[in-house]
PDB file of C-alpha atoms and ligand atoms in Angstrom:
ATOM      1  CA  UNK I  10      13.514 -78.127 -15.273  1.00 97.00           C
ATOM      2  CA  UNK I  11      16.146 -76.808 -12.563  1.00 98.00           C
ATOM      3  CA  UNK I  12      15.934 -72.998 -11.890  1.00 98.00           C
ATOM      4  CA  UNK I  13      18.273 -70.515  -9.508  1.00 98.00           C
ATOM      5  CA  UNK I  14      15.793 -68.866  -7.503  1.00 98.00           C
ATOM      6  CA  UNK I  15      18.035 -65.211  -6.284  1.00 98.00           C
ATOM      7  CA  UNK I  16      17.796 -63.116  -3.326  1.00 98.00           C
ATOM      8  CA  UNK I  17      17.042 -59.764  -3.235  1.00 98.00           C
ATOM      9  CA  UNK I  18      18.299 -56.826  -1.246  1.00 98.00           C
ATOM     10  CA  UNK I  19      16.603 -52.864  -0.616  1.00 98.00           C
ATOM     11  CA  UNK I  20      19.376 -51.029  -1.443  1.00 98.00           C
ATOM     12  CA  UNK I  21      17.079 -48.277   0.296  1.00 98.00           C
ATOM     13  CA  UNK I  22      13.963 -48.472   1.567  1.00 98.00           C
ATOM     14  CA  UNK I  23      11.583 -45.511   2.263  1.00 97.00           C
ATOM     15  CA  UNK I  24       8.302 -46.233   4.489  1.00 97.00           C
ATOM     16  CA  UNK I  25       5.885 -43.615   3.064  1.00 95.00           C
ATOM     17  CA  UNK I  26       3.169 -44.263   5.272  1.00 95.00           C
ATOM     18  CA  UNK I  27       0.580 -46.403   6.359  1.00 95.00           C
ATOM     19  CA  UNK I  28      -2.431 -47.048   5.073  1.00 93.00           C
ATOM     20  CA  UNK I  29      -6.137 -47.446   5.555  1.00 92.00           C
ATOM     21  CA  UNK I  30      -6.047 -51.207   4.663  1.00 93.00           C
ATOM     22  CA  UNK I  31      -3.212 -51.845   7.404  1.00 93.00           C
ATOM     23  CA  UNK I  32      -0.360 -52.152   5.017  1.00 95.00           C
ATOM     24  CA  UNK I  33       2.391 -49.793   4.389  1.00 96.00           C
ATOM     25  CA  UNK I  34       3.409 -47.659   1.595  1.00 95.00           C
ATOM     26  CA  UNK I  35       6.962 -48.262   0.484  1.00 96.00           C
ATOM     27  CA  UNK I  36       9.243 -46.753  -1.989  1.00 97.00           C
ATOM     28  CA  UNK I  37      12.186 -48.755  -2.581  1.00 98.00           C
ATOM     29  CA  UNK I  38      15.310 -49.694  -5.115  1.00 98.00           C
ATOM     30  CA  UNK I  39      15.278 -53.555  -5.066  1.00 98.00           C
ATOM     31  CA  UNK I  40      18.323 -55.546  -6.586  1.00 98.00           C
ATOM     32  CA  UNK I  41      18.445 -58.991  -7.061  1.00 98.00           C
ATOM     33  CA  UNK I  42      21.516 -60.593  -5.555  1.00 98.00           C
ATOM     34  CA  UNK I  43      23.765 -63.912  -6.982  1.00 97.00           C
ATOM     35  CA  UNK I  44      23.020 -65.862  -3.277  1.00 98.00           C
ATOM     36  CA  UNK I  45      20.122 -68.164  -4.061  1.00 98.00           C
ATOM     37  CA  UNK I  46      18.057 -71.218  -3.915  1.00 98.00           C
ATOM     38  CA  UNK I  47      17.953 -74.047  -6.888  1.00 98.00           C
ATOM     39  CA  UNK I  48      14.117 -75.231  -7.524  1.00 98.00           C
ATOM     40  CA  UNK I  49      14.322 -78.427  -9.594  1.00 98.00           C
ATOM     41  CA  UNK I  50      10.905 -78.939 -11.411  1.00 98.00           C
ATOM     42  CA  UNK I  51       8.458 -81.058 -12.839  1.00 97.00           C
ATOM     43  CA  UNK I  52       5.110 -80.786 -14.322  1.00 96.00           C
ATOM     44  CA  UNK I  53       2.898 -83.271 -12.099  1.00 97.00           C
ATOM     45  CA  UNK I  54      -0.673 -84.092 -11.524  1.00 95.00           C
ATOM     46  CA  UNK I  55      -0.678 -82.681  -8.162  1.00 95.00           C
ATOM     47  CA  UNK I  56       1.950 -80.180  -6.167  1.00 98.00           C
ATOM     48  CA  UNK I  57       4.610 -81.823  -4.320  1.00 98.00           C
ATOM     49  CA  UNK I  58       6.598 -80.079  -2.542  1.00 98.00           C
ATOM     50  CA  UNK I  59      10.001 -81.244  -0.514  1.00 98.00           C
ATOM     51  CA  UNK I  60      12.591 -78.986   1.040  1.00 98.00           C
ATOM     52  CA  UNK I  61      16.818 -79.707   2.021  1.00 98.00           C
ATOM     53  CA  UNK I  62      15.612 -77.532   5.010  1.00 97.00           C
ATOM     54  CA  UNK I  63      13.171 -79.535   7.158  1.00 97.00           C
ATOM     55  CA  UNK I  64      11.967 -76.650   9.558  1.00 96.00           C
ATOM     56  CA  UNK I  65      10.565 -75.173   5.877  1.00 97.00           C
ATOM     57  CA  UNK I  66       7.045 -75.866   5.598  1.00 98.00           C
ATOM     58  CA  UNK I  67       6.163 -77.993   2.308  1.00 98.00           C
ATOM     59  CA  UNK I  68       2.112 -77.462   2.652  1.00 97.00           C
ATOM     60  CA  UNK I  69      -0.146 -75.123   1.489  1.00 97.00           C
ATOM     61  CA  UNK I  70       1.708 -72.572   3.680  1.00 97.00           C
ATOM     62  CA  UNK I  71       4.610 -72.038   1.757  1.00 98.00           C
ATOM     63  CA  UNK I  72       4.460 -69.607  -1.209  1.00 98.00           C
ATOM     64  CA  UNK I  73       5.643 -72.062  -4.275  1.00 98.00           C
ATOM     65  CA  UNK I  74       2.140 -73.898  -3.478  1.00 98.00           C
ATOM     66  CA  UNK I  75       0.018 -70.873  -3.164  1.00 98.00           C
ATOM     67  CA  UNK I  76       1.739 -69.863  -6.725  1.00 98.00           C
ATOM     68  CA  UNK I  77       0.980 -73.219  -8.262  1.00 98.00           C
ATOM     69  CA  UNK I  78      -2.472 -72.535  -6.938  1.00 98.00           C
ATOM     70  CA  UNK I  79      -2.853 -69.205  -7.747  1.00 98.00           C
ATOM     71  CA  UNK I  80      -1.789 -70.023 -11.593  1.00 98.00           C
ATOM     72  CA  UNK I  81      -4.847 -73.333 -11.757  1.00 98.00           C
ATOM     73  CA  UNK I  82      -7.260 -70.269 -10.728  1.00 98.00           C
ATOM     74  CA  UNK I  83      -6.169 -68.026 -13.412  1.00 98.00           C
ATOM     75  CA  UNK I  84      -5.951 -69.874 -15.917  1.00 98.00           C
ATOM     76  CA  UNK I  85      -8.774 -72.951 -15.240  1.00 98.00           C
ATOM     77  CA  UNK I  86      -5.735 -75.282 -16.039  1.00 97.00           C
ATOM     78  CA  UNK I  87      -5.104 -78.608 -14.033  1.00 95.00           C
ATOM     79  CA  UNK I  88      -1.450 -78.570 -13.989  1.00 96.00           C
ATOM     80  CA  UNK I  89       0.502 -79.330 -11.045  1.00 97.00           C
ATOM     81  CA  UNK I  90       3.949 -78.955 -10.102  1.00 98.00           C
ATOM     82  CA  UNK I  91       6.650 -81.392  -8.731  1.00 98.00           C
ATOM     83  CA  UNK I  92       9.075 -79.236  -7.035  1.00 98.00           C
ATOM     84  CA  UNK I  93      12.481 -80.055  -4.697  1.00 98.00           C
ATOM     85  CA  UNK I  94      13.850 -76.822  -3.211  1.00 98.00           C
ATOM     86  CA  UNK I  95      17.318 -76.574  -2.138  1.00 98.00           C
ATOM     87  CA  UNK I  96      17.906 -73.855   0.069  1.00 98.00           C
ATOM     88  CA  UNK I  97      20.513 -71.532   0.318  1.00 98.00           C
ATOM     89  CA  UNK I  98      18.721 -68.214   1.060  1.00 98.00           C
ATOM     90  CA  UNK I  99      18.506 -68.007   5.149  1.00 97.00           C
ATOM     91  CA  UNK I 100      14.665 -67.239   5.987  1.00 96.00           C
ATOM     92  CA  UNK I 101      13.354 -63.929   8.445  1.00 96.00           C
ATOM     93  CA  UNK I 102      16.554 -62.204   6.387  1.00 98.00           C
ATOM     94  CA  UNK I 103      14.460 -59.773   4.588  1.00 98.00           C
ATOM     95  CA  UNK I 104      16.224 -61.357   1.368  1.00 98.00           C
ATOM     96  CA  UNK I 105      12.923 -62.383  -0.367  1.00 98.00           C
ATOM     97  CA  UNK I 106      13.898 -66.361  -0.372  1.00 98.00           C
ATOM     98  CA  UNK I 107      10.124 -67.198  -0.102  1.00 98.00           C
ATOM     99  CA  UNK I 108       8.714 -64.507  -3.083  1.00 98.00           C
ATOM    100  CA  UNK I 109      11.708 -65.528  -4.996  1.00 98.00           C
ATOM    101  CA  UNK I 110      10.756 -69.191  -4.838  1.00 98.00           C
ATOM    102  CA  UNK I 111       6.959 -68.302  -5.764  1.00 98.00           C
ATOM    103  CA  UNK I 112       7.965 -66.391  -8.698  1.00 98.00           C
ATOM    104  CA  UNK I 113      10.577 -68.832 -10.213  1.00 98.00           C
ATOM    105  CA  UNK I 114       7.746 -71.663  -9.459  1.00 98.00           C
ATOM    106  CA  UNK I 115       5.236 -69.235 -11.225  1.00 98.00           C
ATOM    107  CA  UNK I 116       7.746 -68.735 -14.346  1.00 98.00           C
ATOM    108  CA  UNK I 117       8.432 -72.577 -14.443  1.00 98.00           C
ATOM    109  CA  UNK I 118       4.660 -73.728 -14.322  1.00 98.00           C
ATOM    110  CA  UNK I 119       3.787 -70.677 -16.754  1.00 98.00           C
ATOM    111  CA  UNK I 120       6.772 -72.289 -19.133  1.00 98.00           C
ATOM    112  CA  UNK I 121       5.415 -75.952 -18.666  1.00 98.00           C
ATOM    113  CA  UNK I 122       1.666 -74.999 -19.479  1.00 97.00           C
ATOM    114  CA  UNK I 123       3.309 -73.413 -23.178  1.00 97.00           C
ATOM    115  CA  UNK I 124       3.467 -69.965 -21.638  1.00 97.00           C
ATOM    116  CA  UNK I 125      -0.056 -69.881 -21.808  1.00 98.00           C
ATOM    117  CA  UNK I 126      -0.015 -66.473 -19.375  1.00 98.00           C
ATOM    118  CA  UNK I 127       1.809 -63.410 -20.598  1.00 98.00           C
ATOM    119  CA  UNK I 128       4.432 -61.738 -17.933  1.00 97.00           C
ATOM    120  CA  UNK I 129       2.539 -59.146 -17.727  1.00 97.00           C
ATOM    121  CA  UNK I 130      -0.420 -61.217 -16.351  1.00 98.00           C
ATOM    122  CA  UNK I 131       1.926 -63.367 -14.315  1.00 98.00           C
ATOM    123  CA  UNK I 132       2.781 -60.315 -12.464  1.00 98.00           C
ATOM    124  CA  UNK I 133      -0.304 -58.693 -11.901  1.00 98.00           C
ATOM    125  CA  UNK I 134      -1.056 -62.064  -9.980  1.00 98.00           C
ATOM    126  CA  UNK I 135       1.748 -62.444  -8.160  1.00 98.00           C
ATOM    127  CA  UNK I 136       0.758 -59.622  -5.981  1.00 97.00           C
ATOM    128  CA  UNK I 137      -2.320 -61.375  -4.723  1.00 97.00           C
ATOM    129  CA  UNK I 138      -0.143 -63.709  -2.813  1.00 97.00           C
ATOM    130  CA  UNK I 139       2.592 -61.194  -1.867  1.00 96.00           C
ATOM    131  CA  UNK I 140       3.991 -57.742  -2.049  1.00 93.00           C
ATOM    132  CA  UNK I 141       7.653 -58.755  -3.117  1.00 96.00           C
ATOM    133  CA  UNK I 142       6.604 -61.363  -5.709  1.00 98.00           C
ATOM    134  CA  UNK I 143       6.395 -59.281  -8.839  1.00 98.00           C
ATOM    135  CA  UNK I 144       9.755 -57.493  -8.118  1.00 98.00           C
ATOM    136  CA  UNK I 145      11.667 -61.008  -8.820  1.00 98.00           C
ATOM    137  CA  UNK I 146       9.211 -61.068 -12.203  1.00 98.00           C
ATOM    138  CA  UNK I 147      11.390 -57.656 -13.552  1.00 98.00           C
ATOM    139  CA  UNK I 148      14.833 -58.347 -14.584  1.00 98.00           C
ATOM    140  CA  UNK I 149      17.026 -58.000 -11.078  1.00 98.00           C
ATOM    141  CA  UNK I 150      16.810 -53.914 -10.566  1.00 98.00           C
ATOM    142  CA  UNK I 151      13.756 -52.147  -9.922  1.00 98.00           C
ATOM    143  CA  UNK I 152      12.039 -49.061  -8.037  1.00 98.00           C
ATOM    144  CA  UNK I 153       9.049 -50.423  -5.918  1.00 97.00           C
ATOM    145  CA  UNK I 154       6.462 -48.572  -4.847  1.00 96.00           C
ATOM    146  CA  UNK I 155       2.778 -49.329  -3.542  1.00 95.00           C
ATOM    147  CA  UNK I 156       2.832 -52.204  -0.748  1.00 95.00           C
ATOM    148  CA  UNK I 157       5.900 -53.024  -3.445  1.00 96.00           C
ATOM    149  CA  UNK I 158       4.031 -54.631  -5.977  1.00 94.00           C
ATOM    150  CA  UNK I 159       3.891 -51.584  -8.412  1.00 96.00           C
ATOM    151  CA  UNK I 160       7.534 -52.413 -10.069  1.00 97.00           C
ATOM    152  CA  UNK I 161       9.605 -49.989 -12.465  1.00 97.00           C
ATOM    153  CA  UNK I 162      11.931 -51.864 -14.396  1.00 96.00           C
ATOM    154  CA  UNK I 163      15.679 -50.069 -14.292  1.00 97.00           C
ATOM    155  CA  UNK I 164      18.438 -50.482 -16.278  1.00 96.00           C
ATOM    156  CA  UNK I 165      21.423 -52.591 -14.386  1.00 96.00           C
ATOM    157  CA  UNK I 166      23.174 -50.710 -11.776  1.00 95.00           C
ATOM    158  CA  UNK I 167      27.078 -50.476 -11.686  1.00 91.00           C
ATOM    159  CA  UNK I 168      28.230 -53.989 -10.423  1.00 86.00           C
ATOM    160  CA  UNK I 169      29.198 -53.952  -6.765  1.00 85.00           C
ATOM    161  CA  UNK I 170      30.567 -57.204  -4.426  1.00 85.00           C
ATOM    162  CA  UNK I 171      28.999 -57.053  -1.504  1.00 96.00           C
ATOM    163  CA  UNK I 172      28.808 -59.378   1.736  1.00 98.00           C
ATOM    164  CA  UNK I 173      25.593 -60.834   2.742  1.00 98.00           C
ATOM    165  CA  UNK I 174      25.554 -61.306   6.983  1.00 98.00           C
ATOM    166  CA  UNK I 175      22.938 -62.433   8.678  1.00 98.00           C
ATOM    167  CA  UNK I 176      22.590 -62.883  12.777  1.00 98.00           C
ATOM    168  CA  UNK I 177      21.007 -66.258  14.027  1.00 97.00           C
ATOM    169  CA  UNK I 178      17.781 -64.182  15.148  1.00 96.00           C
ATOM    170  CA  UNK I 179      15.182 -63.782  12.391  1.00 94.00           C
ATOM    171  CA  UNK I 180      12.886 -61.109  12.437  1.00 96.00           C
ATOM    172  CA  UNK I 181       9.059 -61.371  11.392  1.00 96.00           C
ATOM    173  CA  UNK I 182       7.882 -58.952   8.608  1.00 96.00           C
ATOM    174  CA  UNK I 183       4.424 -57.769  10.639  1.00 96.00           C
ATOM    175  CA  UNK I 184       6.038 -57.190  13.966  1.00 98.00           C
ATOM    176  CA  UNK I 185       8.517 -55.249  12.393  1.00 98.00           C
ATOM    177  CA  UNK I 186       5.875 -52.995  10.508  1.00 97.00           C
ATOM    178  CA  UNK I 187       3.727 -53.166  13.383  1.00 97.00           C
ATOM    179  CA  UNK I 188       6.707 -51.845  15.445  1.00 98.00           C
ATOM    180  CA  UNK I 189       6.850 -48.543  13.456  1.00 97.00           C
ATOM    181  CA  UNK I 190       3.709 -47.762  15.555  1.00 96.00           C
ATOM    182  CA  UNK I 191       2.281 -45.392  12.150  1.00 95.00           C
ATOM    183  CA  UNK I 192      -1.168 -44.742  11.795  1.00 94.00           C
ATOM    184  CA  UNK I 193      -3.166 -44.077   8.863  1.00 93.00           C
ATOM    185  CA  UNK I 194      -2.258 -40.509   6.781  1.00 86.00           C
ATOM    186  CA  UNK I 195      -2.544 -39.377   3.695  1.00 84.00           C
ATOM    187  CA  UNK I 196       0.518 -39.862   1.581  1.00 86.00           C
ATOM    188  CA  UNK I 197       3.082 -37.580   0.064  1.00 87.00           C
ATOM    189  CA  UNK I 198       2.710 -36.602  -3.672  1.00 85.00           C
ATOM    190  CA  UNK I 199       4.561 -39.342  -5.676  1.00 81.00           C
ATOM    191  CA  UNK I 200       6.823 -36.777  -6.986  1.00 82.00           C
ATOM    192  CA  UNK I 201       8.058 -35.781  -3.404  1.00 85.00           C
ATOM    193  CA  UNK I 202       8.832 -39.812  -2.940  1.00 90.00           C
ATOM    194  CA  UNK I 203      10.529 -40.092  -6.194  1.00 89.00           C
ATOM    195  CA  UNK I 204      13.741 -37.774  -4.780  1.00 93.00           C
ATOM    196  CA  UNK I 205      15.102 -40.821  -3.260  1.00 95.00           C
ATOM    197  CA  UNK I 206      15.610 -42.688  -6.454  1.00 96.00           C
ATOM    198  CA  UNK I 207      16.928 -39.522  -8.275  1.00 95.00           C
ATOM    199  CA  UNK I 208      19.657 -39.206  -5.212  1.00 95.00           C
ATOM    200  CA  UNK I 209      20.306 -42.575  -6.077  1.00 96.00           C
ATOM    201  CA  UNK I 210      21.146 -42.524  -9.555  1.00 94.00           C
ATOM    202  CA  UNK I 211      23.023 -39.165  -9.313  1.00 93.00           C
ATOM    203  CA  UNK I 212      25.527 -40.191  -6.918  1.00 91.00           C
ATOM    204  CA  UNK I 213      25.084 -44.213  -6.360  1.00 89.00           C
ATOM    205  CA  UNK I 214      25.267 -44.339  -3.088  1.00 91.00           C
ATOM    206  CA  UNK I 215      22.248 -42.917  -1.398  1.00 96.00           C
ATOM    207  CA  UNK I 216      21.605 -46.108   1.025  1.00 98.00           C
ATOM    208  CA  UNK I 217      18.995 -46.240   4.161  1.00 98.00           C
ATOM    209  CA  UNK I 218      16.131 -48.310   5.652  1.00 98.00           C
ATOM    210  CA  UNK I 219      13.679 -47.255   7.266  1.00 98.00           C
ATOM    211  CA  UNK I 220      12.964 -50.661   9.154  1.00 98.00           C
ATOM    212  CA  UNK I 221      16.143 -50.146  10.876  1.00 98.00           C
ATOM    213  CA  UNK I 222      14.736 -48.196  13.650  1.00 98.00           C
ATOM    214  CA  UNK I 223      11.837 -50.415  14.212  1.00 98.00           C
ATOM    215  CA  UNK I 224      13.920 -53.628  14.255  1.00 98.00           C
ATOM    216  CA  UNK I 225      16.960 -52.347  16.125  1.00 98.00           C
ATOM    217  CA  UNK I 226      13.636 -51.534  18.996  1.00 98.00           C
ATOM    218  CA  UNK I 227      13.268 -55.095  18.677  1.00 98.00           C
ATOM    219  CA  UNK I 228      16.107 -56.681  18.826  1.00 98.00           C
ATOM    220  CA  UNK I 229      19.103 -54.057  19.973  1.00 98.00           C
ATOM    221  CA  UNK I 230      21.858 -57.193  19.412  1.00 97.00           C
ATOM    222  CA  UNK I 231      21.224 -56.317  15.569  1.00 98.00           C
ATOM    223  CA  UNK I 232      22.330 -52.715  15.741  1.00 98.00           C
ATOM    224  CA  UNK I 233      25.248 -53.729  17.662  1.00 98.00           C
ATOM    225  CA  UNK I 234      25.896 -56.414  14.935  1.00 98.00           C
ATOM    226  CA  UNK I 235      25.443 -53.199  12.078  1.00 98.00           C
ATOM    227  CA  UNK I 236      28.244 -51.397  14.514  1.00 97.00           C
ATOM    228  CA  UNK I 237      30.726 -54.423  14.389  1.00 97.00           C
ATOM    229  CA  UNK I 238      30.213 -54.856  10.864  1.00 97.00           C
ATOM    230  CA  UNK I 239      30.866 -50.914  10.175  1.00 97.00           C
ATOM    231  CA  UNK I 240      34.118 -51.392  12.273  1.00 96.00           C
ATOM    232  CA  UNK I 241      35.265 -54.016   9.707  1.00 96.00           C
ATOM    233  CA  UNK I 242      36.189 -51.751   6.702  1.00 95.00           C
ATOM    234  CA  UNK I 243      33.126 -51.748   5.043  1.00 96.00           C
ATOM    235  CA  UNK I 244      32.193 -48.218   3.694  1.00 95.00           C
ATOM    236  CA  UNK I 245      28.408 -49.017   3.970  1.00 97.00           C
ATOM    237  CA  UNK I 246      26.385 -51.687   6.136  1.00 98.00           C
ATOM    238  CA  UNK I 247      22.399 -51.652   5.630  1.00 98.00           C
ATOM    239  CA  UNK I 248      19.573 -53.629   7.059  1.00 98.00           C
ATOM    240  CA  UNK I 249      17.932 -55.192   4.033  1.00 98.00           C
ATOM    241  CA  UNK I 250      13.972 -55.065   3.814  1.00 98.00           C
ATOM    242  CA  UNK I 251      12.567 -55.927   7.200  1.00 98.00           C
ATOM    243  CA  UNK I 252      15.499 -57.647   8.360  1.00 95.00           C
ATOM    244  CA  UNK I 253      17.616 -59.155   9.846  1.00 97.00           C
ATOM    245  CA  UNK I 254      20.419 -59.487   7.713  1.00 98.00           C
ATOM    246  CA  UNK I 255      22.257 -56.761   6.479  1.00 98.00           C
ATOM    247  CA  UNK I 256      24.774 -56.203   3.263  1.00 98.00           C
ATOM    248  CA  UNK I 257      27.779 -54.852   3.099  1.00 98.00           C
ATOM    249  CA  UNK I 258      29.703 -52.855   0.654  1.00 97.00           C
ATOM    250  CA  UNK I 259      33.257 -51.718   0.204  1.00 94.00           C
ATOM    251  CA  UNK I 260      37.105 -53.405   1.122  1.00 92.00           C
ATOM    252  CA  UNK I 261      36.091 -54.904   4.656  1.00 94.00           C
ATOM    253  CA  UNK I 262      36.059 -58.757   5.584  1.00 94.00           C
ATOM    254  CA  UNK I 263      33.087 -59.575   8.158  1.00 95.00           C
ATOM    255  CA  UNK I 264      34.122 -60.926  11.907  1.00 94.00           C
ATOM    256  CA  UNK I 265      34.693 -64.706  11.781  1.00 89.00           C
ATOM    257  CA  UNK I 266      32.065 -66.082  13.876  1.00 91.00           C
ATOM    258  CA  UNK I 267      30.404 -68.960  13.789  1.00 95.00           C
ATOM    259  CA  UNK I 268      27.111 -68.109  14.431  1.00 95.00           C
ATOM    260  CA  UNK I 269      27.181 -65.656  11.329  1.00 97.00           C
ATOM    261  CA  UNK I 270      25.979 -66.481   8.117  1.00 98.00           C
ATOM    262  CA  UNK I 271      28.462 -64.669   5.648  1.00 98.00           C
ATOM    263  CA  UNK I 272      28.475 -64.960   1.879  1.00 97.00           C
ATOM    264  CA  UNK I 273      30.026 -62.875  -0.795  1.00 97.00           C
ATOM    265  CA  UNK I 274      27.722 -61.667  -3.290  1.00 97.00           C
ATOM    266  CA  UNK I 275      27.265 -59.807  -6.509  1.00 96.00           C
ATOM    267  CA  UNK I 276      24.393 -57.804  -7.934  1.00 97.00           C
ATOM    268  CA  UNK I 277      22.322 -60.003 -10.756  1.00 97.00           C
ATOM    269  CA  UNK I 278      20.264 -59.029 -13.630  1.00 97.00           C
ATOM    270  CA  UNK I 279      18.411 -61.729 -16.103  1.00 97.00           C
ATOM    271  CA  UNK I 280      17.623 -60.663 -20.330  1.00 96.00           C
ATOM    272  CA  UNK I 281      13.618 -60.456 -20.963  1.00 94.00           C
ATOM    273  CA  UNK I 282      13.151 -63.937 -21.787  1.00 93.00           C
ATOM    274  CA  UNK I 283      15.808 -65.514 -19.680  1.00 96.00           C
ATOM    275  CA  UNK I 284      15.309 -66.475 -15.942  1.00 98.00           C
ATOM    276  CA  UNK I 285      18.319 -65.370 -13.820  1.00 98.00           C
ATOM    277  CA  UNK I 286      20.945 -67.996 -14.062  1.00 97.00           C
ATOM    278  CA  UNK I 287      23.786 -67.808 -10.511  1.00 95.00           C
ATOM    279  CA  UNK I 288      26.854 -67.319 -13.039  1.00 89.00           C
ATOM    280  CA  UNK I 289      25.496 -65.290 -15.674  1.00 83.00           C
ATOM    281  CA  UNK I 290      25.222 -61.721 -14.247  1.00 78.00           C
ATOM    282  CA  UNK I 291      25.403 -59.800 -17.644  1.00 65.00           C
ATOM    283  CA  UNK I 292      21.737 -59.887 -19.802  1.00 58.00           C
ATOM    284  CA  UNK I 293      22.967 -61.812 -22.929  1.00 48.00           C
TER     285      UNK I 293
HETATM  286  O1  C5P J 322       2.705 -59.139   1.899  1.00 77.62           O
HETATM  287  P1  C5P J 322       3.678 -59.830   2.159  1.00 77.62           P
HETATM  288  O2  C5P J 322       2.921 -61.164   2.737  1.00 77.62           O
HETATM  289  O3  C5P J 322       4.825 -60.190   2.002  1.00 77.62           O
HETATM  290  O4  C5P J 322       3.601 -59.415   4.059  1.00 77.62           O
HETATM  291  C1  C5P J 322       3.519 -59.766   5.488  1.00 77.62           C
HETATM  292  C2  C5P J 322       2.960 -58.546   6.144  1.00 77.62           C
HETATM  293  O5  C5P J 322       3.921 -57.403   6.074  1.00 77.62           O
HETATM  294  C3  C5P J 322       2.390 -58.088   5.722  1.00 77.62           C
HETATM  295  O6  C5P J 322       0.799 -59.016   6.023  1.00 77.62           O
HETATM  296  C4  C5P J 322       2.000 -56.502   6.444  1.00 77.62           C
HETATM  297  O7  C5P J 322       1.488 -56.716   7.800  1.00 77.62           O
HETATM  298  C5  C5P J 322       3.213 -56.439   6.264  1.00 77.62           C
HETATM  299  N1  C5P J 322       3.341 -55.340   5.333  1.00 77.62           N
HETATM  300  C6  C5P J 322       3.239 -54.165   5.185  1.00 77.62           C
HETATM  301  N2  C5P J 322       3.758 -53.284   4.228  1.00 77.62           N
HETATM  302  C7  C5P J 322       3.866 -53.686   3.161  1.00 77.62           C
HETATM  303  C8  C5P J 322       4.273 -55.105   3.042  1.00 77.62           C
HETATM  304  C9  C5P J 322       4.115 -56.120   4.008  1.00 77.62           C
HETATM  305  O8  C5P J 322       2.727 -53.534   6.649  1.00 77.62           O
HETATM  306  N3  C5P J 322       4.096 -52.840   2.203  1.00 77.62           N
END
């Protein structure tokens, strides 16, 4: 089977505090977009991963392999996957590429195993190998809390066209979180945190990302790029996740520079029964 493996953006991302286990508690509105990789998958005796991008590890460090190992551990089945990954999503970008690949592989292996696991089980298991994977098992729009793995499904938002812009530098997620310099504290009550989602639903433009500050501290050139994009006619320019990619909404055009990865993208959702399809933006 051939499956689309989409990227995500964070329309807002609040860091609520640091937990005793070292993870950060967040509250974020996640949205799938139609920029994505393609996974060509078949059942096999052993896992075998190949990738168009030679810099991506294809061994047990890759979340696709972690996902198949997780599935075997949970179900006791011996099934493996032969996967070819056509990489289009930039990495170290905050676009969730690796997590998306893992969610896509989990969905596929379960299909190939005759849907032995329920979708709820896949969601619960997925949190064991990464914080963002559970989100991709939603339908494309979700409010995520905890370390990102508590996923509340939301109806599709009003369609938006945007630009994704990534500079050549990438950012390491743990390093960005570390640069926040937070100490574990008591976390505010859920009702206080929920205010952001209510604001977004009310006015549709409550865009912010608490990880921009530490990212800009680590790489000041990212702030310069944000300023440049803001002067290119966009209404909103925001870093996604832990960076270094930005999404830009509005009538602007990104600067024509060969070092920038720039693509136009749209919000993407899926129906409860089918996986994401690049050209099916509805949920039929
Ligand atoms: O869970 P995941 O592997 O995606 O996270 C990568 C790293 O990012 C974690 O090891 C942790 O350092 C940091 N992180 C965090 N709080 C989160 C998510 C990630 O501190 N909510």
